[in-house]
Structure formats: structure tokens, C-alpha cells
Tab-separated table of C-alpha atoms in Angstrom:
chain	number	residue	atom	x	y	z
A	1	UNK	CA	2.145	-17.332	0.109
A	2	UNK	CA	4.809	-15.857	-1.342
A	3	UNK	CA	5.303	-11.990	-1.111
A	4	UNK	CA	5.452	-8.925	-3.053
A	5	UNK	CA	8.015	-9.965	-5.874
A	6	UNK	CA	10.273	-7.327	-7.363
A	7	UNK	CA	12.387	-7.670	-10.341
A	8	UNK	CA	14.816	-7.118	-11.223
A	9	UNK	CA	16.894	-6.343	-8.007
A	10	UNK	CA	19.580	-4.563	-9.259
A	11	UNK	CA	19.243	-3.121	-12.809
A	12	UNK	CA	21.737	-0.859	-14.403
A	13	UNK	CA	20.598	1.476	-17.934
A	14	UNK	CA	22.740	3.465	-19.963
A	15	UNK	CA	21.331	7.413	-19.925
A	16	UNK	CA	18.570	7.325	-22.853
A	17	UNK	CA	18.050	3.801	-22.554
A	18	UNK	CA	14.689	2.307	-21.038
A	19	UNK	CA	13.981	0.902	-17.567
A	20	UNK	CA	11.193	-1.846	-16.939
A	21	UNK	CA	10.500	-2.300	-13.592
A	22	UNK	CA	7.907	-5.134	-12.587
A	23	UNK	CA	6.077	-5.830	-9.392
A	24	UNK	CA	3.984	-9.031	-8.260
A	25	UNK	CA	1.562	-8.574	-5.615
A	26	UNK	CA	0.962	-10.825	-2.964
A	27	UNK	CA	-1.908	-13.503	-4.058
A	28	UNK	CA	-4.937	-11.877	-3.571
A	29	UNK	CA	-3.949	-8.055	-3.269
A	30	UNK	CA	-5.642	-6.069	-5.976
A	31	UNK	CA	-3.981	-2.534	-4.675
A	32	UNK	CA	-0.323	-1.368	-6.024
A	33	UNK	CA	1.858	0.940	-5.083
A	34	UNK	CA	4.977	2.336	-6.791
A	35	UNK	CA	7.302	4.178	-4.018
A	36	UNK	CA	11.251	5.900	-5.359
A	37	UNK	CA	13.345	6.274	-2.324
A	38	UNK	CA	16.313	8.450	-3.307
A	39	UNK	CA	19.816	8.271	-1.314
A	40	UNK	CA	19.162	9.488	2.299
A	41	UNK	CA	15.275	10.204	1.761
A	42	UNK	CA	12.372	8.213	2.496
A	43	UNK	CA	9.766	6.825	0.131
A	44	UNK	CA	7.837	8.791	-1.813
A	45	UNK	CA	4.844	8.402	-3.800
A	46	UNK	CA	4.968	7.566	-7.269
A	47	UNK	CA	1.629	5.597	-8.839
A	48	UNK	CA	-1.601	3.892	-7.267
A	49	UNK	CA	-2.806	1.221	-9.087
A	50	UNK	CA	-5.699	-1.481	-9.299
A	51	UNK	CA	-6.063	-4.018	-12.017
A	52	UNK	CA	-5.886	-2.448	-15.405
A	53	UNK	CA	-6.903	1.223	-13.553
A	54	UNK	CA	-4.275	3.953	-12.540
A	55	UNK	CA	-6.299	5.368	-9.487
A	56	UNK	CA	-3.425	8.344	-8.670
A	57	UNK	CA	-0.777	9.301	-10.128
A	58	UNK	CA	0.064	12.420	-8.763
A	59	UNK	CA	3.223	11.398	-7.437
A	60	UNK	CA	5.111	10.588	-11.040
A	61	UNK	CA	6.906	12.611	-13.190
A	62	UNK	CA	4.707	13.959	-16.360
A	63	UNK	CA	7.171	12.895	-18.507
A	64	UNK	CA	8.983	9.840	-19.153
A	65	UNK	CA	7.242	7.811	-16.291
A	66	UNK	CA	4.420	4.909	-16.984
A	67	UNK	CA	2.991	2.831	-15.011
A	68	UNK	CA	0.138	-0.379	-15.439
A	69	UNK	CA	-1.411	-3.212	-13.829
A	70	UNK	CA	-2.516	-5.557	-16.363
A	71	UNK	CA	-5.346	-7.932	-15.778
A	72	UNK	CA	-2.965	-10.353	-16.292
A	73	UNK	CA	0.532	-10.506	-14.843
A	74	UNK	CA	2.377	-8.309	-12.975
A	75	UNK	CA	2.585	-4.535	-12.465
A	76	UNK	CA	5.621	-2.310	-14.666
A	77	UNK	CA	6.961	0.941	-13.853
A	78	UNK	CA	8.230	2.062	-17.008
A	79	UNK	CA	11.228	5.113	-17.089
A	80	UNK	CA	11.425	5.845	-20.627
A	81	UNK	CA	15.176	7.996	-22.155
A	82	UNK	CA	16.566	7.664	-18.145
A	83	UNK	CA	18.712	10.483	-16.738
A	84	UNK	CA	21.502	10.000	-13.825
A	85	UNK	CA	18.813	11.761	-12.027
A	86	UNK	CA	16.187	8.579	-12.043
A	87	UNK	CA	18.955	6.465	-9.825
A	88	UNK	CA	17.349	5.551	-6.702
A	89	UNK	CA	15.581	2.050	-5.617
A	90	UNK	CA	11.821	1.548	-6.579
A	91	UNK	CA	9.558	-0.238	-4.153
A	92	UNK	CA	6.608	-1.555	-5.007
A	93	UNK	CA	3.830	-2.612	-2.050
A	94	UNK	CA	0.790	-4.642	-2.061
A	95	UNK	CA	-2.598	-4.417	-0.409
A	96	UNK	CA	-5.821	-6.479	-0.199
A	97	UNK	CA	-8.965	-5.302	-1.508
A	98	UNK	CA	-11.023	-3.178	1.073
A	99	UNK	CA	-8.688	-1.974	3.570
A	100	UNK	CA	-6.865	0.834	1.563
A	101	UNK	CA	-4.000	2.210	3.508
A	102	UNK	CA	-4.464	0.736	6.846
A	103	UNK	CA	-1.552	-2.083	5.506
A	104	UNK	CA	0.887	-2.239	2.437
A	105	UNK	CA	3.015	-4.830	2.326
A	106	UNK	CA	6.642	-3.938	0.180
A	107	UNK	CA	8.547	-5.761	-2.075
A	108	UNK	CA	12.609	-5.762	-1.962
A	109	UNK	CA	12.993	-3.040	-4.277
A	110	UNK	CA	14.761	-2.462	-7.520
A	111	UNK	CA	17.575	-0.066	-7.245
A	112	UNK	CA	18.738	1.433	-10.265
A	113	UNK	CA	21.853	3.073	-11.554
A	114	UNK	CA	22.403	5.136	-14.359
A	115	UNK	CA	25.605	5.175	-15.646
B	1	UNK	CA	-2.323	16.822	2.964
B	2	UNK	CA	-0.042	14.940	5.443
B	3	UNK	CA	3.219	15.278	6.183
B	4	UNK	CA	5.659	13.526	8.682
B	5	UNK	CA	8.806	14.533	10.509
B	6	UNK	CA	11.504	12.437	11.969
B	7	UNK	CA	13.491	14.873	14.012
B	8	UNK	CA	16.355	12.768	13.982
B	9	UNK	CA	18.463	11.538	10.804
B	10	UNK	CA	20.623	9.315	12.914
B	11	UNK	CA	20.626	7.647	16.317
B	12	UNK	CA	23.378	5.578	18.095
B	13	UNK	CA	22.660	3.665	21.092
B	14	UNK	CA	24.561	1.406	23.294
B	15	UNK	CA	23.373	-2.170	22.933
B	16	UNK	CA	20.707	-2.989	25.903
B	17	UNK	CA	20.377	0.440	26.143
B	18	UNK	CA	16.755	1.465	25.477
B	19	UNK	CA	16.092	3.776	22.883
B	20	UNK	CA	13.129	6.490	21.285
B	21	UNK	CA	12.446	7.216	17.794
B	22	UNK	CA	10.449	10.427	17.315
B	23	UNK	CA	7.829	11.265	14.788
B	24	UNK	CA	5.738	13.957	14.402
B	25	UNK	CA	3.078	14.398	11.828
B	26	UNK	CA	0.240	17.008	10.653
B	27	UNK	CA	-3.174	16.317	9.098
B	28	UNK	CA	-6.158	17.841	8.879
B	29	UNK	CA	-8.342	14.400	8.951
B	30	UNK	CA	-7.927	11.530	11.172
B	31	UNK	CA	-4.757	9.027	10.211
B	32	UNK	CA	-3.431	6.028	10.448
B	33	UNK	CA	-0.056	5.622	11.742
B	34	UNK	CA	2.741	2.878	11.092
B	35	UNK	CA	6.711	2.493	11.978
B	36	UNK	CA	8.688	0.200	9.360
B	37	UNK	CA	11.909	-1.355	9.317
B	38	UNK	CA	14.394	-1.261	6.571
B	39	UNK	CA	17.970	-3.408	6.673
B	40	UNK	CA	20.432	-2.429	4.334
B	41	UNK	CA	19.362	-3.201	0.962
B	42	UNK	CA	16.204	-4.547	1.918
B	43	UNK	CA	12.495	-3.795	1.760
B	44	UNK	CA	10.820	-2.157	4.659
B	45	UNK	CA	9.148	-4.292	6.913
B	46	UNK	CA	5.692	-3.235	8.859
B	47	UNK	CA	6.686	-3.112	12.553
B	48	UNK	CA	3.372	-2.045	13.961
B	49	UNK	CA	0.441	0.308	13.222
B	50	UNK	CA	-2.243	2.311	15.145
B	51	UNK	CA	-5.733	2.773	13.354
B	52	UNK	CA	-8.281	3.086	16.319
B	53	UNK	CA	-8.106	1.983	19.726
B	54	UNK	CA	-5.560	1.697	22.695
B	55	UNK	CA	-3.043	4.382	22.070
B	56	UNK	CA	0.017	2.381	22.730
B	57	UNK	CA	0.640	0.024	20.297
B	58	UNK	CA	3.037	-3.239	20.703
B	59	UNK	CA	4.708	-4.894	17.619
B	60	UNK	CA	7.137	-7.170	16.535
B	61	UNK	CA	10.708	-7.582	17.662
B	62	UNK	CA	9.836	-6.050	21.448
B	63	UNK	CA	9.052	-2.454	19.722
B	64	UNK	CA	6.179	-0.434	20.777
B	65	UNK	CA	4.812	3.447	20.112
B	66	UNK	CA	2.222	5.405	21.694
B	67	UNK	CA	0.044	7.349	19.602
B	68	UNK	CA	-0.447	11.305	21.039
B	69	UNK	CA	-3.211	12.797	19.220
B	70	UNK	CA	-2.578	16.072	21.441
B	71	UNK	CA	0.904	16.498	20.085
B	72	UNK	CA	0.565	14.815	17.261
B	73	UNK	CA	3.411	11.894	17.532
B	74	UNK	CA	3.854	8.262	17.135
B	75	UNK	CA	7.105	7.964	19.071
B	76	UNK	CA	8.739	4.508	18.655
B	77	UNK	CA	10.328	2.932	21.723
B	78	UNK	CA	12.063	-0.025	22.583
B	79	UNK	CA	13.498	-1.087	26.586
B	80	UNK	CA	16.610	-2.836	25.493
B	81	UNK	CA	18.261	-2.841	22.023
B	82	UNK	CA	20.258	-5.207	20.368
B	83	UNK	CA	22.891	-5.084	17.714
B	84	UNK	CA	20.748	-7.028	14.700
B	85	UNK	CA	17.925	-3.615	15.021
B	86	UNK	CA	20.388	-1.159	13.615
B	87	UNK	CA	18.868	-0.368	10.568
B	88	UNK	CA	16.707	2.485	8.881
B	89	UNK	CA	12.987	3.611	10.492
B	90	UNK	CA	10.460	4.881	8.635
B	91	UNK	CA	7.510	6.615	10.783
B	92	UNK	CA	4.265	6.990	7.642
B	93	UNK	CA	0.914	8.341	7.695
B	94	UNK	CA	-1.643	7.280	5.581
B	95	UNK	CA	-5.496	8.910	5.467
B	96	UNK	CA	-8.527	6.210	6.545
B	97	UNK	CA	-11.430	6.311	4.158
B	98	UNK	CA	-9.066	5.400	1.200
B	99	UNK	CA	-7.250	8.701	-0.047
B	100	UNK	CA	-5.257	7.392	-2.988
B	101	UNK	CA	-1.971	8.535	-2.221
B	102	UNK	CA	-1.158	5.902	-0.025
B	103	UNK	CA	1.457	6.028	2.758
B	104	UNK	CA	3.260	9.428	3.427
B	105	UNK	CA	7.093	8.873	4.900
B	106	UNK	CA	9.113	10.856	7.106
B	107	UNK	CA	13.391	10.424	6.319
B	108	UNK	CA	13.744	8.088	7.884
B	109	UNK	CA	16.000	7.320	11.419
B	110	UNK	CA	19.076	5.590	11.214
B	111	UNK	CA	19.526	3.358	14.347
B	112	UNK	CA	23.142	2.858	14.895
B	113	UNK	CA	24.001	0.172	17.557
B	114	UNK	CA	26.970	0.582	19.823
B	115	UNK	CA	28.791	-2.555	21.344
């Protein structure tokens, strides 16, 4: 059982370019979390997600930010026209069905750099 | 809303030396409690959790906390450390019943092992 999948790793954008950010749960986990650590902080929220439902989103930026979980395939954080500001790694965690927030299992992160 | 605070940004400790992570948090409802591990450009890794229960809580690599509902902490111990556990701690809080926000993070605790 392979775990939460990130890719890709490292991924480096131009400012005003776009950033695509995708996230395989583990097999079985329906639950999705988007987390942006930035330099010397810890994770913060970003985007809950089920299959093809954003649950909350309170934690993303109005503008630019888009997250979904397709029925199919896995789940994209998507930074649209990216600023110097949106460098920091991504993390993406997993969860099974019915036990919300009592364990989330994270991928390796993407880090990104805007040059 | 929860919140979490590491009092400390960075710790060194002389290897077999035993050593205390503190964490402090403050919600109004009940939580759930967890310590991860993150290695340098790595995902975090679950170390333990408390959700009901004994208040001391034993998980992987010889690491324990004790949960203090009183003063509100989830301090992370361990007797004897060794130079592979430097790395970056992350004390999070996360609310049972489901709230959608998942996991709230302190900063994080660097763990800096001394020969």
C-alpha cells in the first residue's frame, strides 16, 4: 500500500506562470488535505477535500488558489499568475473515511520556487 | 478555534541525553493531540497521538508525551536521544466530531543533536 503520492517534488514557475500541484491518497482514503508550510513556519491550512466536494476552504487565498478532487484520479492544487510570495512546500495528507482528524497521513511535499 | 504553541524554535541536546519538547495549546472543545516528525526535506511523519484514554501516550522511535488537560500541554519526551532524531517537531491539534479544518500546527521545534 503505497502512500500519499506527491508530485512533482520540486517544481520551479516563472512569476505569472501556473503551478499544478497533484496529490494521491493512500488506497482507500476519501479525505484530502492541502497544507503550505512557509520557511521557518509550520503547516497551515489550505483546502479540505472529499471526492469531487471542497468541504473547507477557509484556509486558501480568494484569489488565484484552486483546488479539486476528481472522482477519478488524483487531487490538484492549482496557483494560478504565481508571485515570489507563493514559494513554500505544499503537503498534501490523506485520511480514511470516518475518522476525520483523529489521523492524516502526509505526502513528501512539493516545494516550490518562484523565480 | 485552536491554536498551538511550541515555546521553543530550537533545541540542542547532547546525544543520550534525554530531552522535552513543549507544547501548549487552547480550545474551547475537547481535542485531539498529535507530535510529528519532519527530516529535512521530507514529509512529516505521525509519531504518536492522544484521543481518549491513558494520558501518557508511547510512540514510535522510544518517544512518548503526556497529555495535561489542566495546563493544557502535550509535552514530548524522550530518555536518551540519538543523533538520526535531529529533525523538525510539529506538536497539532485537531477538533473530534469532524471540524473541517483539519490539523492546527504549532512552529515547529528544531531538535539539534550534539555529539
Amino acid at each position: 500500500n503505497a502512500g500519499v503520492m506527491q508530485n512533482p517534488r520540486h517544481l520551479v514557475r516563472r512569476r505569472g506562470q501556473e503551478a499544478r500541484l497533484r496529490c494521491s491518497p493512500m488506497k482507500g482514503h476519501s479525505h484530502v488535505y492541502w497544507y503550505r508550510q512557509l520557511p521557518e513556519e509550520g503547516l497551515k491550512f489550505m483546502v479540505y477535500l472529499q471526492k469531487e466536494n471542497i468541504i473547507d476552504e477557509s484556509g486558501m487565498p480568494k484569489e488565484r488558489f484552486s483546488a479539486e478532487f476528481p472522482k477519478e484520479g488524483p487531487s490538484i492544487l492549482r496557483i494560478q499568475q504565481v508571485v515570489r510570495g507563493d514559494s513554500a512546500a505544499y503537503f498534501c495528507a490523506s485520511s480514511p473515511p470516518g475518522v476525520m482528524n483523529t489521523e492524516a497521513f502526509f505526502g513528501q511535499g512539493t516545494r516550490l520556487t518562484v523565480v | 478555534a485552536q491554536s498551538v504553541t511550541q515555546l521553543d524554535s530550537q533545541v540542542p541536546v547532547f546525544e543520550e541525553a534525554p530531552v522535552e519538547l513543549r507544547c501548549n495549546y487552547s480550545s474551547s472543545v475537547s481535542v485531539y493531540l498529535f507530535w510529528y516528525v519532519q527530516y529535512p526535506n521530507q514529509g512529516l511523519q505521525l509519531l504518536l497521538k492522544y484521543l481518549s484514554g491513558s494520558t501518557l501516550v508511547k510512540g514510535i522511535n522510544g518517544f512518548e508525551a503526556e497529555f495535561n488537560k489542566s495546563q493544557t500541554s502535550f509535552h514530548l519526551r524522550k530518555p536518551s536521544v540519538h543523533i538520526s532524531d535531529t529533525a523538525e517537531y510539529f506538536c497539532a491539534v485537531s477538533e473530534p466530531g469532524g471540524g473541517a479544518d483539519g490539523l492546527t500546527f504549532g512552529k515547529g521545534t528544531h531538535l539539534i543533536i550534539q555529539p
